[in-house]
mmCIF file with all atom_site columns, C-alpha atoms and ligand atoms in Angstrom:
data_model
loop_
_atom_site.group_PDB
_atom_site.id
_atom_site.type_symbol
_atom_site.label_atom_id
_atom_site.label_alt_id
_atom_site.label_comp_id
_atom_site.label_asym_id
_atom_site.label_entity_id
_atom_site.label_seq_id
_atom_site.pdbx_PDB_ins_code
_atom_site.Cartn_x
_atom_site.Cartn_y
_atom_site.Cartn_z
_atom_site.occupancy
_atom_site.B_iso_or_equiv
_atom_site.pdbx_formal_charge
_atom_site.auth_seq_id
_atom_site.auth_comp_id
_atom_site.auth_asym_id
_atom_site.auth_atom_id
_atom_site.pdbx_PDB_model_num
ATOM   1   C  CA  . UNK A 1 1   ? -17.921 14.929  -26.919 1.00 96.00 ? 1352 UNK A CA  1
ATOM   2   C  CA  . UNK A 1 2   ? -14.267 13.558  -26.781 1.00 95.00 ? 1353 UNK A CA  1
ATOM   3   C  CA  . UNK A 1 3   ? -13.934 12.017  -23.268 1.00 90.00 ? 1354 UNK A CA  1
ATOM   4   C  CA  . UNK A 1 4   ? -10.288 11.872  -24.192 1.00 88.00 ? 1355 UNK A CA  1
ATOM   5   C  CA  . UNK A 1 5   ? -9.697  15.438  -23.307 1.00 94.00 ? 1356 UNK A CA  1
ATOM   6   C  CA  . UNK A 1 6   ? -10.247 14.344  -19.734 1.00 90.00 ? 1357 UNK A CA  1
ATOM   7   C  CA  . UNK A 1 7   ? -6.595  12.544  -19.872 1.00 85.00 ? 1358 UNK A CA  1
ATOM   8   C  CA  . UNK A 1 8   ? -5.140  16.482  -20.705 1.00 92.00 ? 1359 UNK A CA  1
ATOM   9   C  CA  . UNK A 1 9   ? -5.354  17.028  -17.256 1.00 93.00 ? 1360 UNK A CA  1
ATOM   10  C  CA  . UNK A 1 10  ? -2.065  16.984  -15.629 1.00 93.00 ? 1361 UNK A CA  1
ATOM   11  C  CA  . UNK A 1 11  ? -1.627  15.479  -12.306 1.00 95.00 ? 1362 UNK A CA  1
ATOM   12  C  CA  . UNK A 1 12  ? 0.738   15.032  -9.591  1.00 97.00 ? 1363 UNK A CA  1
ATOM   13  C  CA  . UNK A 1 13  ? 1.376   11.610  -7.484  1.00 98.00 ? 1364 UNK A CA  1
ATOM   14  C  CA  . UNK A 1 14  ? 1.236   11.986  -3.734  1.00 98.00 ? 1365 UNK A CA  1
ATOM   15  C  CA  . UNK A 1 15  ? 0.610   9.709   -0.892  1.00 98.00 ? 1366 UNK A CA  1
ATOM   16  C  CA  . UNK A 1 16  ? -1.714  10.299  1.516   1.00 98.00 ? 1367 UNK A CA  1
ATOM   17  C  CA  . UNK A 1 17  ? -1.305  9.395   5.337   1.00 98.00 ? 1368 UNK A CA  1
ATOM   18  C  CA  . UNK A 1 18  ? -3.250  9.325   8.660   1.00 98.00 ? 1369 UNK A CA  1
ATOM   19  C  CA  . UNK A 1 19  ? -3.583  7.829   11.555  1.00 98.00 ? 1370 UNK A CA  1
ATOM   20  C  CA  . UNK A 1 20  ? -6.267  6.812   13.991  1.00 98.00 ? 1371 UNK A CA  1
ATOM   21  C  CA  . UNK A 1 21  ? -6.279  4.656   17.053  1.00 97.00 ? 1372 UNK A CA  1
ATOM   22  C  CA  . UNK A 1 22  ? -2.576  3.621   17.312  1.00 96.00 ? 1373 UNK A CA  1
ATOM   23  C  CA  . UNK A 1 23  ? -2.964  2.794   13.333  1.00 97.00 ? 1374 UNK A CA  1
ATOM   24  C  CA  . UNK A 1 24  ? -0.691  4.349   10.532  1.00 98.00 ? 1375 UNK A CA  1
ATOM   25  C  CA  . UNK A 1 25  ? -1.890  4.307   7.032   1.00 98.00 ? 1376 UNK A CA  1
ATOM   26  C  CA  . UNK A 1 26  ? -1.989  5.787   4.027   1.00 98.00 ? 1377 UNK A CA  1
ATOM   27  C  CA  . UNK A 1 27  ? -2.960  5.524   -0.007  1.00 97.00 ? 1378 UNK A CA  1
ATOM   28  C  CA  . UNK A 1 28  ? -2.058  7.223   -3.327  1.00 97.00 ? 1379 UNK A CA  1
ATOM   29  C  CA  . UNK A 1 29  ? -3.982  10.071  -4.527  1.00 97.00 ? 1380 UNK A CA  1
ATOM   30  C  CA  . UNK A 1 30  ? -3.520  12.410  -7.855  1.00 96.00 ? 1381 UNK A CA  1
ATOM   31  C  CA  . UNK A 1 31  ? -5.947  15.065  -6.617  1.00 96.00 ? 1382 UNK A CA  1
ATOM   32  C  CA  . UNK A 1 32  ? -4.108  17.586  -4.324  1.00 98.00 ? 1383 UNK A CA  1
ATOM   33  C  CA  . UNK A 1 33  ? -4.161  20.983  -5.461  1.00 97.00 ? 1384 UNK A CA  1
ATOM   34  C  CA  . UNK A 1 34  ? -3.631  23.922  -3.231  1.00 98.00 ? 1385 UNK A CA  1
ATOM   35  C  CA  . UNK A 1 35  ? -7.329  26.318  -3.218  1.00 98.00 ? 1386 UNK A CA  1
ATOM   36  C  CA  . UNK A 1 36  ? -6.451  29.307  -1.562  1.00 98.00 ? 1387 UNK A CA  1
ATOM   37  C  CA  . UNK A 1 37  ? -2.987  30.645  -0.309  1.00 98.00 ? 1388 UNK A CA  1
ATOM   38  C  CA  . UNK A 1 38  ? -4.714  33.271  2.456   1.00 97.00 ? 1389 UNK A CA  1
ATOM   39  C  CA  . UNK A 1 39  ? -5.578  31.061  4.410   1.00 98.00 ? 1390 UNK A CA  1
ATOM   40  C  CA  . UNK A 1 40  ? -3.345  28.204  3.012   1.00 98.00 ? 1391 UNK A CA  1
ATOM   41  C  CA  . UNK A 1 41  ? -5.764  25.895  2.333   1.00 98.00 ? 1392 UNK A CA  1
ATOM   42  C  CA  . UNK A 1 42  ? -5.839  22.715  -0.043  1.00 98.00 ? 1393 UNK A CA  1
ATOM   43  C  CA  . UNK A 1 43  ? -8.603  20.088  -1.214  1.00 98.00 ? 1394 UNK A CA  1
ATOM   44  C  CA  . UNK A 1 44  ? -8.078  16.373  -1.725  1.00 98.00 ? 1395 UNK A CA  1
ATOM   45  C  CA  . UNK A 1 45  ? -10.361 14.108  -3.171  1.00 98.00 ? 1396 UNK A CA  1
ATOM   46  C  CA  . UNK A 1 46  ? -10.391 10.439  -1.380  1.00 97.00 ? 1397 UNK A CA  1
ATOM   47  C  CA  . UNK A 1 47  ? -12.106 7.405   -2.658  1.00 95.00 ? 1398 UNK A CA  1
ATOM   48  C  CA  . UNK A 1 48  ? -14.660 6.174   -0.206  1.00 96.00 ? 1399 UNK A CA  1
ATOM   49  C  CA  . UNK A 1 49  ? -13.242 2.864   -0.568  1.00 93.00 ? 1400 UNK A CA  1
ATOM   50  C  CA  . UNK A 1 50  ? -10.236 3.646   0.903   1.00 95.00 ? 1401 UNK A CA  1
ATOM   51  C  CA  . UNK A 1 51  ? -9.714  3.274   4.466   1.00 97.00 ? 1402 UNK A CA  1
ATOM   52  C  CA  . UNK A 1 52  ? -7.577  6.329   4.497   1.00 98.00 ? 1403 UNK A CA  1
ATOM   53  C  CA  . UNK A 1 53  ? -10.608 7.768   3.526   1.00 98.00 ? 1404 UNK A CA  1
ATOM   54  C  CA  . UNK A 1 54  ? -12.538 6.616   6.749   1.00 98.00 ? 1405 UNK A CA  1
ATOM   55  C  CA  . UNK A 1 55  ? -9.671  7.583   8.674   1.00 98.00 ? 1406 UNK A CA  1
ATOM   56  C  CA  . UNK A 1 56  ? -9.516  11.391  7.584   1.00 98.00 ? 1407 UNK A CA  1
ATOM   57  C  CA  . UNK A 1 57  ? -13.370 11.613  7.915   1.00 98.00 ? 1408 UNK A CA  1
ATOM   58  C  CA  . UNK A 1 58  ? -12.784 10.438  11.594  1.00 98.00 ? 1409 UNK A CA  1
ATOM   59  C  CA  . UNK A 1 59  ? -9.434  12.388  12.759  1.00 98.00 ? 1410 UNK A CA  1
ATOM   60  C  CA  . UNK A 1 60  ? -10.027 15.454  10.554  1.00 98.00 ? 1411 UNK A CA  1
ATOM   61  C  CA  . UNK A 1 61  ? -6.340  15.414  9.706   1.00 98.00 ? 1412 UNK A CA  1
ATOM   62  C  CA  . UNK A 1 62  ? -3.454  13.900  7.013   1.00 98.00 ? 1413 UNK A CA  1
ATOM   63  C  CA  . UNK A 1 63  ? -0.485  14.795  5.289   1.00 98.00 ? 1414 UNK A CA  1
ATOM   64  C  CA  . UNK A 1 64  ? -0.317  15.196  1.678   1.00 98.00 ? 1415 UNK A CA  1
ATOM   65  C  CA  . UNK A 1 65  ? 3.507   13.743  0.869   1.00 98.00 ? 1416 UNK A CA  1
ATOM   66  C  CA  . UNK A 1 66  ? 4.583   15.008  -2.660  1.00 98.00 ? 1417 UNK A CA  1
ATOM   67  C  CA  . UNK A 1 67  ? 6.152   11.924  -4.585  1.00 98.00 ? 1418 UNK A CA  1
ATOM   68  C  CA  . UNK A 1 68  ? 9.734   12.869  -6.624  1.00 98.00 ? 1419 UNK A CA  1
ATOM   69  C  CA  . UNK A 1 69  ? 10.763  11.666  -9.342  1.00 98.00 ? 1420 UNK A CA  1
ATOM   70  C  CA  . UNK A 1 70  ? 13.410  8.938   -7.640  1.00 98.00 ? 1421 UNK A CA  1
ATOM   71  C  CA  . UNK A 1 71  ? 10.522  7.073   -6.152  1.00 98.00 ? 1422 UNK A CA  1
ATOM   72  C  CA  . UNK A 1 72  ? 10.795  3.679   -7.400  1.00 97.00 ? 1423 UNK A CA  1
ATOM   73  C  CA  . UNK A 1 73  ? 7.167   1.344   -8.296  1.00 96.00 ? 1424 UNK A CA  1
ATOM   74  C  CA  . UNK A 1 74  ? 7.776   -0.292  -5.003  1.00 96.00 ? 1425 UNK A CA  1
ATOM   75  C  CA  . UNK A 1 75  ? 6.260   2.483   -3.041  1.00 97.00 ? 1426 UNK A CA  1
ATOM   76  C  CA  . UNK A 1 76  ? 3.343   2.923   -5.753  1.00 97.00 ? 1427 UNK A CA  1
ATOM   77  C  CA  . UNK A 1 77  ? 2.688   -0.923  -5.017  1.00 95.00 ? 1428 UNK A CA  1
ATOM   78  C  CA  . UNK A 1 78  ? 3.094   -0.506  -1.063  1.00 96.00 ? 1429 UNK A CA  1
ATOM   79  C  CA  . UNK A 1 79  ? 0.499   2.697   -0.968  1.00 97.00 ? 1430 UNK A CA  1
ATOM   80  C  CA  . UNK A 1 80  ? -1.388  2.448   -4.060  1.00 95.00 ? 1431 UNK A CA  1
ATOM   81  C  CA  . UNK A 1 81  ? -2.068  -1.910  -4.682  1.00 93.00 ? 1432 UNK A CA  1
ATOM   82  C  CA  . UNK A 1 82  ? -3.050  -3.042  -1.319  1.00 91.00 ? 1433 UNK A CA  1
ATOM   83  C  CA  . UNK A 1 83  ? -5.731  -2.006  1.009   1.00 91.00 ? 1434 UNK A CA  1
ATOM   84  C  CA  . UNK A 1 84  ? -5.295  -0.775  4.496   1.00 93.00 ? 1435 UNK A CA  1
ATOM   85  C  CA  . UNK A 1 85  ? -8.042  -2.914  5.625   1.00 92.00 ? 1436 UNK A CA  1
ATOM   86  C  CA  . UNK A 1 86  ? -5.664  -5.872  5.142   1.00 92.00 ? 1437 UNK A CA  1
ATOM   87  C  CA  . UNK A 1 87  ? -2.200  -4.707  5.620   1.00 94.00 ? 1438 UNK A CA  1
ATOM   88  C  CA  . UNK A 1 88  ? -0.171  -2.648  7.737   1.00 96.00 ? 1439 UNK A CA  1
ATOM   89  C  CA  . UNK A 1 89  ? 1.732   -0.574  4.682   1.00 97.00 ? 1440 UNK A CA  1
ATOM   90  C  CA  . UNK A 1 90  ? 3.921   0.817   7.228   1.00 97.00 ? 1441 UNK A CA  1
ATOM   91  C  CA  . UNK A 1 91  ? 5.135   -2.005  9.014   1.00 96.00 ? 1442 UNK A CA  1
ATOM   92  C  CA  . UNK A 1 92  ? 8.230   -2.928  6.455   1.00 91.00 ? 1443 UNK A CA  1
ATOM   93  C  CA  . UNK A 1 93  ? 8.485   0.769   5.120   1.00 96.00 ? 1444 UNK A CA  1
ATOM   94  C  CA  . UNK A 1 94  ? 11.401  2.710   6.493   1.00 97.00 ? 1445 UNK A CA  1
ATOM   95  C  CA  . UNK A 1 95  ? 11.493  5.723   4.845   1.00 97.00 ? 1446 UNK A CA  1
ATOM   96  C  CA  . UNK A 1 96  ? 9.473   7.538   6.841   1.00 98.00 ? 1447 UNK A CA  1
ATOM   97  C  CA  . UNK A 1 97  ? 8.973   9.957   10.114  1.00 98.00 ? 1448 UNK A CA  1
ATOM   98  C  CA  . UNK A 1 98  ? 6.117   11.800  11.961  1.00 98.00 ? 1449 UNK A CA  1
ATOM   99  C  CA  . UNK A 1 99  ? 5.381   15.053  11.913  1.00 98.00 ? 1450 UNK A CA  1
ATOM   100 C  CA  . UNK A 1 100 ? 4.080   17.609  14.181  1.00 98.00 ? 1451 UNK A CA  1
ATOM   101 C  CA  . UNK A 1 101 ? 0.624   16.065  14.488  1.00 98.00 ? 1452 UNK A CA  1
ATOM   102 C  CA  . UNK A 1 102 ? 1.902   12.332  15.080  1.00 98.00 ? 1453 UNK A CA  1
ATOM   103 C  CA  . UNK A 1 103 ? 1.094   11.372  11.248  1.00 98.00 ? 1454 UNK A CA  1
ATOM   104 C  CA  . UNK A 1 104 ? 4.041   9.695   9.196   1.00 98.00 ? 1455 UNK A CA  1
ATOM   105 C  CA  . UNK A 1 105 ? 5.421   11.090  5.889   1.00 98.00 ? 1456 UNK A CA  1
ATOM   106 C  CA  . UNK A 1 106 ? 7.864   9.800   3.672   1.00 97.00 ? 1457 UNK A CA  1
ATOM   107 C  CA  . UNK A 1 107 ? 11.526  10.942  3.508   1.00 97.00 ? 1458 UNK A CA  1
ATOM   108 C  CA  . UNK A 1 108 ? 13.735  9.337   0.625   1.00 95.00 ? 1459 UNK A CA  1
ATOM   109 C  CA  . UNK A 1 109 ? 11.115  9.119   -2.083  1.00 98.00 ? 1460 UNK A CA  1
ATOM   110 C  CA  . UNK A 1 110 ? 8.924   12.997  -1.052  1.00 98.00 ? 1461 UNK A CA  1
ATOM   111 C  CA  . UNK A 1 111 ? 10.448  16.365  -2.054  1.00 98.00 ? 1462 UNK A CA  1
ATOM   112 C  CA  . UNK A 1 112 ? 7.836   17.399  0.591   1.00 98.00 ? 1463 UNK A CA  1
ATOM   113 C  CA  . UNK A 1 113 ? 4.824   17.498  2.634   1.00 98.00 ? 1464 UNK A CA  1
ATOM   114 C  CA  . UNK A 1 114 ? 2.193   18.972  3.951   1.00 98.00 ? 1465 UNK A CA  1
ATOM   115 C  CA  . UNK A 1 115 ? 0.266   18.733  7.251   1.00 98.00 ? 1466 UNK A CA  1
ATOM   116 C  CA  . UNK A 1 116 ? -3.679  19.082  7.222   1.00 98.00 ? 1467 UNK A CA  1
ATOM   117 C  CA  . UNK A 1 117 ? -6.550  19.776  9.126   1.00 98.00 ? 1468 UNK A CA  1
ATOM   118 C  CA  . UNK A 1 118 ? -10.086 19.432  7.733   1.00 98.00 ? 1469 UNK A CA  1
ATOM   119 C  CA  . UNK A 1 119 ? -12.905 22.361  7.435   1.00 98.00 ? 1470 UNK A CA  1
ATOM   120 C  CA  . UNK A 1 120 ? -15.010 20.951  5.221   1.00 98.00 ? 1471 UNK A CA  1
ATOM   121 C  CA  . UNK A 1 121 ? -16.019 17.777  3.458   1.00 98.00 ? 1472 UNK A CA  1
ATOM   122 C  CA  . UNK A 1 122 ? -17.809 17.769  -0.038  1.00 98.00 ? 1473 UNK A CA  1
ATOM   123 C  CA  . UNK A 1 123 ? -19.846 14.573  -0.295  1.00 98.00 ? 1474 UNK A CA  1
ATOM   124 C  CA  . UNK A 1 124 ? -18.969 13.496  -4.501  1.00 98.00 ? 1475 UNK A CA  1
ATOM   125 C  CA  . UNK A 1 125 ? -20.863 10.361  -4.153  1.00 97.00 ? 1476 UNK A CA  1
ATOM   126 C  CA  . UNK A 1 126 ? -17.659 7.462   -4.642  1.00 96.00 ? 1477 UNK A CA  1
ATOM   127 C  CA  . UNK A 1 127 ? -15.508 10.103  -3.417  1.00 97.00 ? 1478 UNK A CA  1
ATOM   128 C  CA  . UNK A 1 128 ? -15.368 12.665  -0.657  1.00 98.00 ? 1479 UNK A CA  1
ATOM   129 C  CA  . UNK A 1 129 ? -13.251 16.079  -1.288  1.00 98.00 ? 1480 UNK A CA  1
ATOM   130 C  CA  . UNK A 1 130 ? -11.835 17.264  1.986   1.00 98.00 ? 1481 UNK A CA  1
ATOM   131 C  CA  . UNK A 1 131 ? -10.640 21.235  2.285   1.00 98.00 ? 1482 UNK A CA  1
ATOM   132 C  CA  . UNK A 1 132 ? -8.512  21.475  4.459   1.00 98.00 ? 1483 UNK A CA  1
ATOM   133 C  CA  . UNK A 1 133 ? -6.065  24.458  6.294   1.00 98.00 ? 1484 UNK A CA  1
ATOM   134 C  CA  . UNK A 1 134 ? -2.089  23.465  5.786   1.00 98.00 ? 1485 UNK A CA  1
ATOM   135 C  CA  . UNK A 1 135 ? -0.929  23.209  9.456   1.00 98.00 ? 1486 UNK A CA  1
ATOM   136 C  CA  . UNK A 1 136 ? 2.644   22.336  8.538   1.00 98.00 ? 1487 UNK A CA  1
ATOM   137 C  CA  . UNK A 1 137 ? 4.829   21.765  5.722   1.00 98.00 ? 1488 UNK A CA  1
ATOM   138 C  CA  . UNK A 1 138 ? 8.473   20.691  4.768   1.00 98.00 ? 1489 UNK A CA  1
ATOM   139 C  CA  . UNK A 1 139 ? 10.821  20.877  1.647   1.00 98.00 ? 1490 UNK A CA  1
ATOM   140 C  CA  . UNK A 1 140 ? 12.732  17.214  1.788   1.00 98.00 ? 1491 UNK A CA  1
ATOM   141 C  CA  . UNK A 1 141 ? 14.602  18.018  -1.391  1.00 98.00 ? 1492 UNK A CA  1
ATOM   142 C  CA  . UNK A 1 142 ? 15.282  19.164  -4.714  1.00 98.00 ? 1493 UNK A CA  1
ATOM   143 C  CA  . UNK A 1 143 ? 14.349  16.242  -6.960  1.00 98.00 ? 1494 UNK A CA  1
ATOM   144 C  CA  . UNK A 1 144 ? 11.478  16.853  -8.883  1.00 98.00 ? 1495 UNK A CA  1
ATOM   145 C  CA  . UNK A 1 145 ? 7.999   16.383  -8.249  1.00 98.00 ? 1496 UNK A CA  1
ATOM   146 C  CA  . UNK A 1 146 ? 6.028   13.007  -10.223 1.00 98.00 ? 1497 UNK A CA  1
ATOM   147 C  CA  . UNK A 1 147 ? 3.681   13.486  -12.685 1.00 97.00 ? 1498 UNK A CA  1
ATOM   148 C  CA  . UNK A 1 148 ? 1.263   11.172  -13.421 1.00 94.00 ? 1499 UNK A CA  1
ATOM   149 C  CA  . UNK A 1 149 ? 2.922   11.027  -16.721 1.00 94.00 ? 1500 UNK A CA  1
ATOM   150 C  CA  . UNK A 1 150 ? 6.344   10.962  -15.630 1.00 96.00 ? 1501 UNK A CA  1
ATOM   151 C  CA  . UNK A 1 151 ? 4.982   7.662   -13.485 1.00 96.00 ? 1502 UNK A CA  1
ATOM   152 C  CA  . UNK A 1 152 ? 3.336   6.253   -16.940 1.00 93.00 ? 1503 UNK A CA  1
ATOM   153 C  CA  . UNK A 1 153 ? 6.813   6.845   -19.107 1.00 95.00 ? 1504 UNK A CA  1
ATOM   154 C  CA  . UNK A 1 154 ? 9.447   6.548   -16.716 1.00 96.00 ? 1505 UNK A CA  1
ATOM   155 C  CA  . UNK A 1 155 ? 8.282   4.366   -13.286 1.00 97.00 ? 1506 UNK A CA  1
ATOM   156 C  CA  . UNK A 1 156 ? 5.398   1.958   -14.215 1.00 94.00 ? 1507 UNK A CA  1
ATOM   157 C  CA  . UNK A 1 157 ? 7.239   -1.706  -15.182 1.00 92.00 ? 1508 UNK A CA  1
ATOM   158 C  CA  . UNK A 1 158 ? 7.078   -1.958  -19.075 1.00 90.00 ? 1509 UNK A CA  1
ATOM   159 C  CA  . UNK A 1 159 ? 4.654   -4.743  -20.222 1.00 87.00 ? 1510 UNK A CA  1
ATOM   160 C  CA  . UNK A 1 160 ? 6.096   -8.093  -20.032 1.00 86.00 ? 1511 UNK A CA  1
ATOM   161 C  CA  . UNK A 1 161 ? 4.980   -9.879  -23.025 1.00 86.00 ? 1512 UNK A CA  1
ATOM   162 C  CA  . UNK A 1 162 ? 5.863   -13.419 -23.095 1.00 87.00 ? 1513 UNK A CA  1
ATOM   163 C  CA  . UNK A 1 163 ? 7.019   -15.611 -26.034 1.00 87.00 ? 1514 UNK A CA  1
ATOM   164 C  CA  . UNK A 1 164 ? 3.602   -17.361 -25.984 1.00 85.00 ? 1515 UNK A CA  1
ATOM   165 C  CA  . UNK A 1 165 ? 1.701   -13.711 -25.673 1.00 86.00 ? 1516 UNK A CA  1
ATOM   166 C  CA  . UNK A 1 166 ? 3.386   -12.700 -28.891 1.00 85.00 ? 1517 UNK A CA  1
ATOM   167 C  CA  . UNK A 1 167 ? 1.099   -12.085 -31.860 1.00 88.00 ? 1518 UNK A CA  1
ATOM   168 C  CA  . UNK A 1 168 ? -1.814  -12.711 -29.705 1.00 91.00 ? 1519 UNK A CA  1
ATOM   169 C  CA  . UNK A 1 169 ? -4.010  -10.294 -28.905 1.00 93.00 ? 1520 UNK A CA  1
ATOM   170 C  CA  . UNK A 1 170 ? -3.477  -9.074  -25.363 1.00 93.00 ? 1521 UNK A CA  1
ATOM   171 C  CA  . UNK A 1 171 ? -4.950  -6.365  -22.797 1.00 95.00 ? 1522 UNK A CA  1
ATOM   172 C  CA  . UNK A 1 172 ? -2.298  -4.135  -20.866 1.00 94.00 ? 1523 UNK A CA  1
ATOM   173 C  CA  . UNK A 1 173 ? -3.123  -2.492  -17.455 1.00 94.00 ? 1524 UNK A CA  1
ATOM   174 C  CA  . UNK A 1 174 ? -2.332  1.288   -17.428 1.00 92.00 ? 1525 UNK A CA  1
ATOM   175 C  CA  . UNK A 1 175 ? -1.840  1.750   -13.684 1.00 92.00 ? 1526 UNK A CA  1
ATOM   176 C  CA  . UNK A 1 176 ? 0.740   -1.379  -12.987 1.00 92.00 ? 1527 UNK A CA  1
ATOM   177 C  CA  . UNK A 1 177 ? 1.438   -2.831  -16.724 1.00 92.00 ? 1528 UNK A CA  1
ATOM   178 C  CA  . UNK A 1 178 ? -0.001  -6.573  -15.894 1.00 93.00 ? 1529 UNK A CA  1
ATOM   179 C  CA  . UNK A 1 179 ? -0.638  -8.659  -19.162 1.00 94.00 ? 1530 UNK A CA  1
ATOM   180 C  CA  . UNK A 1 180 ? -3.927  -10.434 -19.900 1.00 94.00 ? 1531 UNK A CA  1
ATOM   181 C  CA  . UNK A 1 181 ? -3.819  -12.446 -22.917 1.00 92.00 ? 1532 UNK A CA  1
ATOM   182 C  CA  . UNK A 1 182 ? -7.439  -12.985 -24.539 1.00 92.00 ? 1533 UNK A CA  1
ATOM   183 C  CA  . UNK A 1 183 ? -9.840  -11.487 -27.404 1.00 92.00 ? 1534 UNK A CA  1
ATOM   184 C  CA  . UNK A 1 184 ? -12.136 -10.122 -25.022 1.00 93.00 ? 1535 UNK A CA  1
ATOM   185 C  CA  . UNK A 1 185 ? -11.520 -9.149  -21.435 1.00 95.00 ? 1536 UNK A CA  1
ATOM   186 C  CA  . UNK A 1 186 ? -14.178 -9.765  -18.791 1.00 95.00 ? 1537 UNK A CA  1
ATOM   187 C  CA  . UNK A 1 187 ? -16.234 -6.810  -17.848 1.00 95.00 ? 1538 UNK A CA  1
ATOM   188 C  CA  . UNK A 1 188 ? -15.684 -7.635  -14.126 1.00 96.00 ? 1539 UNK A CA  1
ATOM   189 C  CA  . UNK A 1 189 ? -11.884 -8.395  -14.802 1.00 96.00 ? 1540 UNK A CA  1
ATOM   190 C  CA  . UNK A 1 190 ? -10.199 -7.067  -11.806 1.00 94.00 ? 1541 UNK A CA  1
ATOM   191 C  CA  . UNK A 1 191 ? -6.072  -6.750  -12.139 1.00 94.00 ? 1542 UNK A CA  1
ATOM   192 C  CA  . UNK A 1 192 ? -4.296  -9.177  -10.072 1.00 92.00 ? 1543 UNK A CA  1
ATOM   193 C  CA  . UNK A 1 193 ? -1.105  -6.435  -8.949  1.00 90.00 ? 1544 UNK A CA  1
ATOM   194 C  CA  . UNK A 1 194 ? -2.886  -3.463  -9.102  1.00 90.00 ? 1545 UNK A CA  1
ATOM   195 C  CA  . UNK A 1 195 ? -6.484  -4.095  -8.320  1.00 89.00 ? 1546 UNK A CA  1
ATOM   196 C  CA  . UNK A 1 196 ? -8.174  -1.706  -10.653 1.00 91.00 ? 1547 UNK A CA  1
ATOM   197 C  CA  . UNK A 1 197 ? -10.828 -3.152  -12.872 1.00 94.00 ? 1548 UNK A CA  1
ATOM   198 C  CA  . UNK A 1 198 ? -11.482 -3.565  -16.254 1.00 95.00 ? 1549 UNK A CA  1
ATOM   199 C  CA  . UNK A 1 199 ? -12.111 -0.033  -17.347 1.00 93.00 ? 1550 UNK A CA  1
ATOM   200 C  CA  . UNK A 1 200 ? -8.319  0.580   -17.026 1.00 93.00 ? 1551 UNK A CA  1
ATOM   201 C  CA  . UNK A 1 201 ? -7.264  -1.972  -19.410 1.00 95.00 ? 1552 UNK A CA  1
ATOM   202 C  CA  . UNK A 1 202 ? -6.100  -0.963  -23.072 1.00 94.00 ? 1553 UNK A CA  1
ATOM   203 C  CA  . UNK A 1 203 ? -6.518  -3.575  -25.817 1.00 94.00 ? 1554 UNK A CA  1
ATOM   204 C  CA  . UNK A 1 204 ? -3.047  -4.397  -27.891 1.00 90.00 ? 1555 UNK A CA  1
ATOM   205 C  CA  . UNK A 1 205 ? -3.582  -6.317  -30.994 1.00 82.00 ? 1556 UNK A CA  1
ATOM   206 C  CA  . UNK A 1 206 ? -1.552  -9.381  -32.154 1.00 73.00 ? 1557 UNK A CA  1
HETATM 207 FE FE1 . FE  B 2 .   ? -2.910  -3.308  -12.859 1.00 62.46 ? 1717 FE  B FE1 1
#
């Protein structure tokens, strides 16, 4: 079996929002698809490690915002490299606005969104997969829609190698780019930018 086959999935980029208690959040997520169109009805799956996650499984609702292509890494480092838990992600982002059901979605750097409420929830062990009925929804505009691979070739930051990294073997993180210069990398290595762990690192040779 060629596990590789599992990266010819295409994906988009979206982030995810709720709110509970007063509190706005939200995280990035590749795993919207739309299930049935009668009803209108969409699955997500969340990472139980998320608070996002804890938040939809409390409120029963979200918005699914569909990330464009003029998005810029800043809002995959606001959404996607910091927990909830520990920062308000809203508080210095201003492109944004609530919709019907008092949830935020973002404006310059969405195409669109969706609005969500929950039927069911699929227990998937480290993630839960919520179906949900589309409530509302909104074009923003005509730019198109991220990929995950437009985000590898086109948004990530390109690896910066220094003069001192150069002919040394390295090990280049494939959500955020961050260098780690060594012959073997820690099993328990956890990315300082992005916070994924070690299993998301590619070797580079000298
Ligand atoms: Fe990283």
């Amino acid at each position: 079996m060629d596990t590789k086959a599992m990266f010819k999935f295409s994906y988009g980029l979206f982030v995810l929002t709720a709110k509970e208690n007063g509190f706005d959040n939200g995280c990035i997520i590749n795993t919207a698809i739309q299930v049935t169109s009668s009803p209108n009805r969409i699955s997500i799956a969340v990472n139980k490690a998320n608070k996002t996650h804890d938040m939809i499984h409390a409120t029963g609702e979200f918005n699914v915002c569909m990330l464009s292509e003029n998005a810029p890494f800043s809002v995959f480092q606001n959404f996607g490299f910091q927990s909830g838990n520990t920062t308000d992600k809203f508080a210095a982002f201003n492109q944004k606005k609530r919709s019907a059901n008092g949830i935020y979605y973002i404006t310059d750097y969405a195409n669109a969104y969706v609005s969500a409420k929950v039927v069911q929830e699929v227990d998937l062990g480290t993630h839960t997969m919520f179906i949900a009925d589309v409530t509302d929804a909104e074009v923003l505009s005509d730019v198109a829609s991220v990929t995950y691979n437009y985000y590898q070739a086109n948004i990530k930051p390109k690896p910066q190698v220094t003069p001192a990294q150069a002919g040394k073997t390295k090990w280049v993180c494939k959500i955020c780019g961050y260098v780690y210069e060594g012959e073997e990398l820690p099993a328990d290595f956890i990315c300082p930018i992005c916070k994924h762990g070690a299993q998301d690192f590619e070797k580079v040779a000298g």
